Tab-separated table of C-alpha atoms and ligand atoms in Angstrom:
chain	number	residue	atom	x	y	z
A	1	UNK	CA	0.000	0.000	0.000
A	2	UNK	CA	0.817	3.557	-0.763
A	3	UNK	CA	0.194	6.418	0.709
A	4	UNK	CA	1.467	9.409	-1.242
A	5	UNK	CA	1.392	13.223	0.471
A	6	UNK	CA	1.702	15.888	-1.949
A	7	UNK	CA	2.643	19.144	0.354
A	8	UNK	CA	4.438	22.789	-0.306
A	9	UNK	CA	7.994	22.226	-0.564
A	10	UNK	CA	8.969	24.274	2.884
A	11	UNK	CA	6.909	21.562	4.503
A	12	UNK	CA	8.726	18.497	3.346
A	13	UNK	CA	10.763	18.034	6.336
A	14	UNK	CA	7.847	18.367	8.870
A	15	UNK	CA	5.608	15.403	6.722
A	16	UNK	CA	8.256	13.160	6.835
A	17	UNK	CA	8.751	13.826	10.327
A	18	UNK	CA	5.207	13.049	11.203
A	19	UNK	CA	5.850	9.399	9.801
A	20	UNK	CA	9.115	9.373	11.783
A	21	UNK	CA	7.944	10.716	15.248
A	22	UNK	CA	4.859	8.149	15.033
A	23	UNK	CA	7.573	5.187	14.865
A	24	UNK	CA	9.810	6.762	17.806
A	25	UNK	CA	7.177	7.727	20.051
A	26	UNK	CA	5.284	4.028	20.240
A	27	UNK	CA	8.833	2.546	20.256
A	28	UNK	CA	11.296	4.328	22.138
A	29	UNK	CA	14.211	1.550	20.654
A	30	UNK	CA	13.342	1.258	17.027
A	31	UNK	CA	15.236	0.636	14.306
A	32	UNK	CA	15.608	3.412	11.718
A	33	UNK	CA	17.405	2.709	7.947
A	34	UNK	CA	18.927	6.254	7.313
A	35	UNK	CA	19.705	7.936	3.843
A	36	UNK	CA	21.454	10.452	2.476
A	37	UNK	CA	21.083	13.045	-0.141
A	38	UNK	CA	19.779	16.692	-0.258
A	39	UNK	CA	16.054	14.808	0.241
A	40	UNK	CA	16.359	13.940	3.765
A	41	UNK	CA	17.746	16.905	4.752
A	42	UNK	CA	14.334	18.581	5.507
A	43	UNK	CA	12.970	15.417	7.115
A	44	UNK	CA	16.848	15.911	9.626
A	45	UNK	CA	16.517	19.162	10.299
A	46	UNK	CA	13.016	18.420	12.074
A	47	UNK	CA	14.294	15.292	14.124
A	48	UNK	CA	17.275	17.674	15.430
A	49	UNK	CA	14.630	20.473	16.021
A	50	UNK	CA	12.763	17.507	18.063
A	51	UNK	CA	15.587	16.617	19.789
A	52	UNK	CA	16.309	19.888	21.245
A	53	UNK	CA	12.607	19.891	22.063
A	54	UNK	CA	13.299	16.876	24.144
A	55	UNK	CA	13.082	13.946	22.505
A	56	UNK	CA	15.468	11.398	22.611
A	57	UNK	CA	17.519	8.961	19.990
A	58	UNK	CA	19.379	6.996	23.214
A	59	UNK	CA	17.865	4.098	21.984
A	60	UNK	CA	17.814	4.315	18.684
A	61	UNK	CA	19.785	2.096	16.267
A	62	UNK	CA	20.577	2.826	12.524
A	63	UNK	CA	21.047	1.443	9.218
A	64	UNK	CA	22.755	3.577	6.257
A	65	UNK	CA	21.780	2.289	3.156
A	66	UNK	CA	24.900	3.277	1.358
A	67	UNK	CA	28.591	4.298	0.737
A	68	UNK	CA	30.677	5.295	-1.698
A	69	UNK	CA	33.458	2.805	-2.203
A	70	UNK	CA	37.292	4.462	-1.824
A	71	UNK	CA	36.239	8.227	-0.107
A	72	UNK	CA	37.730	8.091	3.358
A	73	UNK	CA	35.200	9.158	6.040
A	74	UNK	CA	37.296	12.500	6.337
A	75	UNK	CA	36.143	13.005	3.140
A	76	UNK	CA	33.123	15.705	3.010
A	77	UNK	CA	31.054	13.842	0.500
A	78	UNK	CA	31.590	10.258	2.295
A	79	UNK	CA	28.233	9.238	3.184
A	80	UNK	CA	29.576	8.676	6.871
A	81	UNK	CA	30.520	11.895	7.235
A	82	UNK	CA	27.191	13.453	5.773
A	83	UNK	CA	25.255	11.491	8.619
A	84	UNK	CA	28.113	12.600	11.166
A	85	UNK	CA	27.442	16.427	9.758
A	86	UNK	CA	23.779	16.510	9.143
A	87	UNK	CA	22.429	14.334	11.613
A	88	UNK	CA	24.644	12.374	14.482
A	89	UNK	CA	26.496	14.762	15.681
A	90	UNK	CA	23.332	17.091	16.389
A	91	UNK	CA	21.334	14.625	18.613
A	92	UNK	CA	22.127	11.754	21.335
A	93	UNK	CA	22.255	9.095	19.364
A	94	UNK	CA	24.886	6.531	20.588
A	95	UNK	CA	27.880	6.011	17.706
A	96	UNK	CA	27.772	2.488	18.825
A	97	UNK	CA	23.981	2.325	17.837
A	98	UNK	CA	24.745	3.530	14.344
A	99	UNK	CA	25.898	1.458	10.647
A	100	UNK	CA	26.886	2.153	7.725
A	101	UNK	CA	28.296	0.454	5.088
A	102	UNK	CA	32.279	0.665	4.943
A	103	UNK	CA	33.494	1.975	1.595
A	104	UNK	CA	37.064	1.640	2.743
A	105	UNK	CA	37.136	-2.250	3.459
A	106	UNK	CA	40.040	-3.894	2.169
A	107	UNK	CA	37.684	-6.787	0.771
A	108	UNK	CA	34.480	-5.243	-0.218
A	109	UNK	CA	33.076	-8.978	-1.063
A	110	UNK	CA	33.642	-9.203	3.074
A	111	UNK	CA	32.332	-5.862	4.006
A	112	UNK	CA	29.133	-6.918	1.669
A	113	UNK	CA	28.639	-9.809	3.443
A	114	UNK	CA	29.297	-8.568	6.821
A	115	UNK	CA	26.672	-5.727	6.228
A	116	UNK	CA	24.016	-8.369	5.120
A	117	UNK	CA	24.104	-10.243	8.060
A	118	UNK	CA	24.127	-7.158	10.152
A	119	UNK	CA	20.453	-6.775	8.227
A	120	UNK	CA	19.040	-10.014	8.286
A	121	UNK	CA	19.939	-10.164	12.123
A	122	UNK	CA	18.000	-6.815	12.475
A	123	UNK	CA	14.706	-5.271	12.021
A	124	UNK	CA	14.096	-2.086	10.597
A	125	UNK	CA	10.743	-0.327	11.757
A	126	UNK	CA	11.261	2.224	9.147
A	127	UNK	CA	13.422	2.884	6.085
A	128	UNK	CA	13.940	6.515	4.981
A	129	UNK	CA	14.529	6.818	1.310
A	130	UNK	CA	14.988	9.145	-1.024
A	131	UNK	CA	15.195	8.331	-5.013
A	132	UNK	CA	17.182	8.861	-7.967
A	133	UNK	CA	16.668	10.922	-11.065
A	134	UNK	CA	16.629	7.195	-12.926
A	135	UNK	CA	14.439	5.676	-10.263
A	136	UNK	CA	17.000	4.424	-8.397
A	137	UNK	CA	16.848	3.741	-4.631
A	138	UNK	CA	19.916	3.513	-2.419
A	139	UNK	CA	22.432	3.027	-5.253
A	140	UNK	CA	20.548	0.382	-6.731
A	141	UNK	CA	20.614	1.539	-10.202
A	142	UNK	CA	17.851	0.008	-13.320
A	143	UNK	CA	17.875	-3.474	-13.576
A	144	UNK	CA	18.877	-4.562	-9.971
A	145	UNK	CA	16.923	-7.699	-9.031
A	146	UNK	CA	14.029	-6.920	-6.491
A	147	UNK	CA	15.772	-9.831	-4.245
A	148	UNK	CA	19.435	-8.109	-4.128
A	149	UNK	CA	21.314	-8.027	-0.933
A	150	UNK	CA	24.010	-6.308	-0.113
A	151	UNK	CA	26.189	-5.429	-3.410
A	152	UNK	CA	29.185	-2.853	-4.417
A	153	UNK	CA	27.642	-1.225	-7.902
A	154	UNK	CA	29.343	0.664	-10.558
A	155	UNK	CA	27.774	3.565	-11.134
A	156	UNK	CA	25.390	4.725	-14.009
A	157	UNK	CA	26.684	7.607	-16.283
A	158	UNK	CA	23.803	9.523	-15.211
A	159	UNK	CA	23.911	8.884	-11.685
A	160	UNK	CA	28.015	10.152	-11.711
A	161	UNK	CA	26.295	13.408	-13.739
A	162	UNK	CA	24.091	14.024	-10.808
A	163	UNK	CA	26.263	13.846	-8.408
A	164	UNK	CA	28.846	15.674	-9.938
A	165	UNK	CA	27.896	18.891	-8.140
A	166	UNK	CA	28.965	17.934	-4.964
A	167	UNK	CA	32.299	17.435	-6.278
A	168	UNK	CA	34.907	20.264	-7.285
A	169	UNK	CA	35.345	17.917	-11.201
A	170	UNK	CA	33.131	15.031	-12.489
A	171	UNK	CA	36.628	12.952	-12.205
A	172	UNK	CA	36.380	13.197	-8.636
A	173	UNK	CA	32.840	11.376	-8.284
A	174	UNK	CA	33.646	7.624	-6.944
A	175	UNK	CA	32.478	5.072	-9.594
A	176	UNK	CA	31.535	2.699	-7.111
A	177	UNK	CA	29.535	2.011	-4.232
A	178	UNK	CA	28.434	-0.181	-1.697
A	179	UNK	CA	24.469	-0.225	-1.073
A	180	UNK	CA	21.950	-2.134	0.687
A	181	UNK	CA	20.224	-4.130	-1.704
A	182	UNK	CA	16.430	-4.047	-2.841
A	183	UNK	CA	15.402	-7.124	-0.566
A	184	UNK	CA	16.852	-5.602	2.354
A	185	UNK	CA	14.962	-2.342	1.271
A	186	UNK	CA	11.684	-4.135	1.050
A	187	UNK	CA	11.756	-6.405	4.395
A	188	UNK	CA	11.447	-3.010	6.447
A	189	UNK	CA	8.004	-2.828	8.227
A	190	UNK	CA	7.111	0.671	6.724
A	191	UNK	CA	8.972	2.943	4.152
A	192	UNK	CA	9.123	6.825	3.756
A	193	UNK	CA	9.862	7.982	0.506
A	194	UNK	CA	11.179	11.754	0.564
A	195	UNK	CA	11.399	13.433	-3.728
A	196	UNK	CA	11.464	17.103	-3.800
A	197	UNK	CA	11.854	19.311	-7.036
A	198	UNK	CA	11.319	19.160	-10.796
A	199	UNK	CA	13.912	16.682	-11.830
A	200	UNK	CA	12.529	14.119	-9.662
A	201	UNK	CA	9.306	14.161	-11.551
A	202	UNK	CA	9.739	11.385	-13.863
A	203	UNK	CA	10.981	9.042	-11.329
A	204	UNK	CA	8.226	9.956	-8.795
A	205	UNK	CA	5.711	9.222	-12.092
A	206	UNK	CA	7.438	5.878	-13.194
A	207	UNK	CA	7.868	4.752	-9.348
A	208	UNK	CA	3.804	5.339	-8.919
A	209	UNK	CA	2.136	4.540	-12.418
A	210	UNK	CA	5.029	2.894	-14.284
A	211	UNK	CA	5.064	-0.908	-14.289
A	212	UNK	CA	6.454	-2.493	-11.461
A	213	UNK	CA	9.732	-3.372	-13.354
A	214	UNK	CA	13.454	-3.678	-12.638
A	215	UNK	CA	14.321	-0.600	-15.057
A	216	UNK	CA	12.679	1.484	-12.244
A	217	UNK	CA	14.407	0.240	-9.137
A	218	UNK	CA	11.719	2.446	-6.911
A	219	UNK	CA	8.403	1.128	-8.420
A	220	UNK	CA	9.586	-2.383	-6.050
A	221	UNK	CA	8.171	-0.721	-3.471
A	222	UNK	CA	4.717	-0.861	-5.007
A	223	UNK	CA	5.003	-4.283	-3.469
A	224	UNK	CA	5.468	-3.484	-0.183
A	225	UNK	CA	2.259	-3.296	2.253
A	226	UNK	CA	3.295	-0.102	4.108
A	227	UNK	CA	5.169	3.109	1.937
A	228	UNK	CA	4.094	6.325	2.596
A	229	UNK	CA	5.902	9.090	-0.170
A	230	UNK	CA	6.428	12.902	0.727
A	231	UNK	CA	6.470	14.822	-2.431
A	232	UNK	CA	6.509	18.535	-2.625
A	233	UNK	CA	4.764	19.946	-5.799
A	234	UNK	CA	7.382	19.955	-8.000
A	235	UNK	CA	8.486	16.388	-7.778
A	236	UNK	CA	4.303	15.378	-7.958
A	237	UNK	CA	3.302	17.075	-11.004
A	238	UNK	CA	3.299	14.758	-13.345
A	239	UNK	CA	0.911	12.206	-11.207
B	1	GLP	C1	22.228	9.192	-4.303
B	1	GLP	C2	21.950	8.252	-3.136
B	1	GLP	C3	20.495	7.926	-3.016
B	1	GLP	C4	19.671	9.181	-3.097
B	1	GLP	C5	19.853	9.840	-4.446
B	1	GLP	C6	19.088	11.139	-4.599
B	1	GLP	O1	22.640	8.581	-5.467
B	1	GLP	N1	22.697	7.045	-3.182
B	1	GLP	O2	20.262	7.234	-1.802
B	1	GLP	O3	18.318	8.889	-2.903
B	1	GLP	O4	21.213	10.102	-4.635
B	1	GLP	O5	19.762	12.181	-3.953
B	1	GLP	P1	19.144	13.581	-3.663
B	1	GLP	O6	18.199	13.389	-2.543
B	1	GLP	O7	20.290	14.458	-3.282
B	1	GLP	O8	18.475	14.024	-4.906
């Protein structure tokens, strides 16, 4: 089932939050699956604005869905340093109680499998996703099986384009990542789907009345029994 909220775009962050602070407050010690990217951001900025209002992430434990492979965690655009920046280091949420993938494993076959069983021994209550411009989710670009686990993926051309801006040159972007795969996605209990802006429009469109079809990793979740998506305007209007 999906439930899709269409809301201004300077609301974003407080309807994700909604689906967020319902999960926290009825279970103190859930289990969140975390994501990066400028979609999120909103949906952060409330849970630290909740935090200082009192609420607490003691008991909270977290799942990243993804890393770039070979970017040190000094490095400003590692994914582990985006959490550390935008989210960990703002509320009281025990290190120990967070995960994320490590790009910087010697054996990446290892750190795959290592993160995999980390999943299957957990249970995410809710998995915060945002998507890409091809319909990708985590970094699991067009044509990932729905079953994938745990995988390092070379990157699509436009995926490296998109990301480009974060990077001083295109050469810079990392070619290949580590990600959570699509099965591990879909065995969380409930899913919140954050796409904001125009250039998320297709993807929102494909992901909702597409086919359910590998060459739009997102449109999985039209499986699930439990997604709700937060889309401001932009990223709704072609529904
Ligand atoms: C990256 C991440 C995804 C994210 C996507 C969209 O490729 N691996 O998890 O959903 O980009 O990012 P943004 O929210 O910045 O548009």
């Amino acid at each position: 089932m999906m439930k899709i909220v269409i809301v201004k775009a300077e609301d974003v962050g407080k309807a994700a939050f909604e689906e967020v602070k319902k999960v926290l407050c009825e279970k103190p010690d859930c289990t969140l699956g975390l994501a990066t990217g400028s979609s999120p951001l909103p949906l952060y900025r409330e849970m630290i604005r909740a935090y200082k209002d009192g609420l607490s992430y003691r008991n909270v434990t977290t799942y990243n869905l993804d890393e770039y492979v070979g970017l040190p965690k000094t490095h400003d655009q590692s994914y582990y340093y985006f959490m550390h920046k935008n989210l960990f280091s703002e509320i009281d949420l025990p290190e120990e109680n967070t995960h994320i993938p490590d790009g910087t494993a010697p054996d990446m076959e290892k750190e795959c499998a290592r993160y995999s069983a980390l999943l299957s021994a957990a249970k995410i209550d809710l998995q915060v996703l945002g998507i890409g411009g091809n319909g990708h989710i985590a970094f699991n670009e067009p044509g990932t099986p729905f079953t994938s686990k745990t995988h390092t993926v070379t990157l699509t051309e436009k995926t490296v384009l998109d990301n480009a801006r974060f990077f001083d040159k295109i050469e810079d972007v990392p070619r290949t990542a580590v990600t959570m795969g699509i099965g591990e996605i879909l065995k969380a209990k409930k899913i919140l789907l954050i796409a904001t802006g125009k250039n998320k429009a297709d993807a929102v469109y494909k992901m909702i009345k597409g086919p359910v079809d590998v060459s739009c990793p997102a449109s999985s979740l039209r499986d699930h029994p439990d997604v709700t998506v937060v889309l401001d305007e932009q990223a709704a209007a072609k529904l």
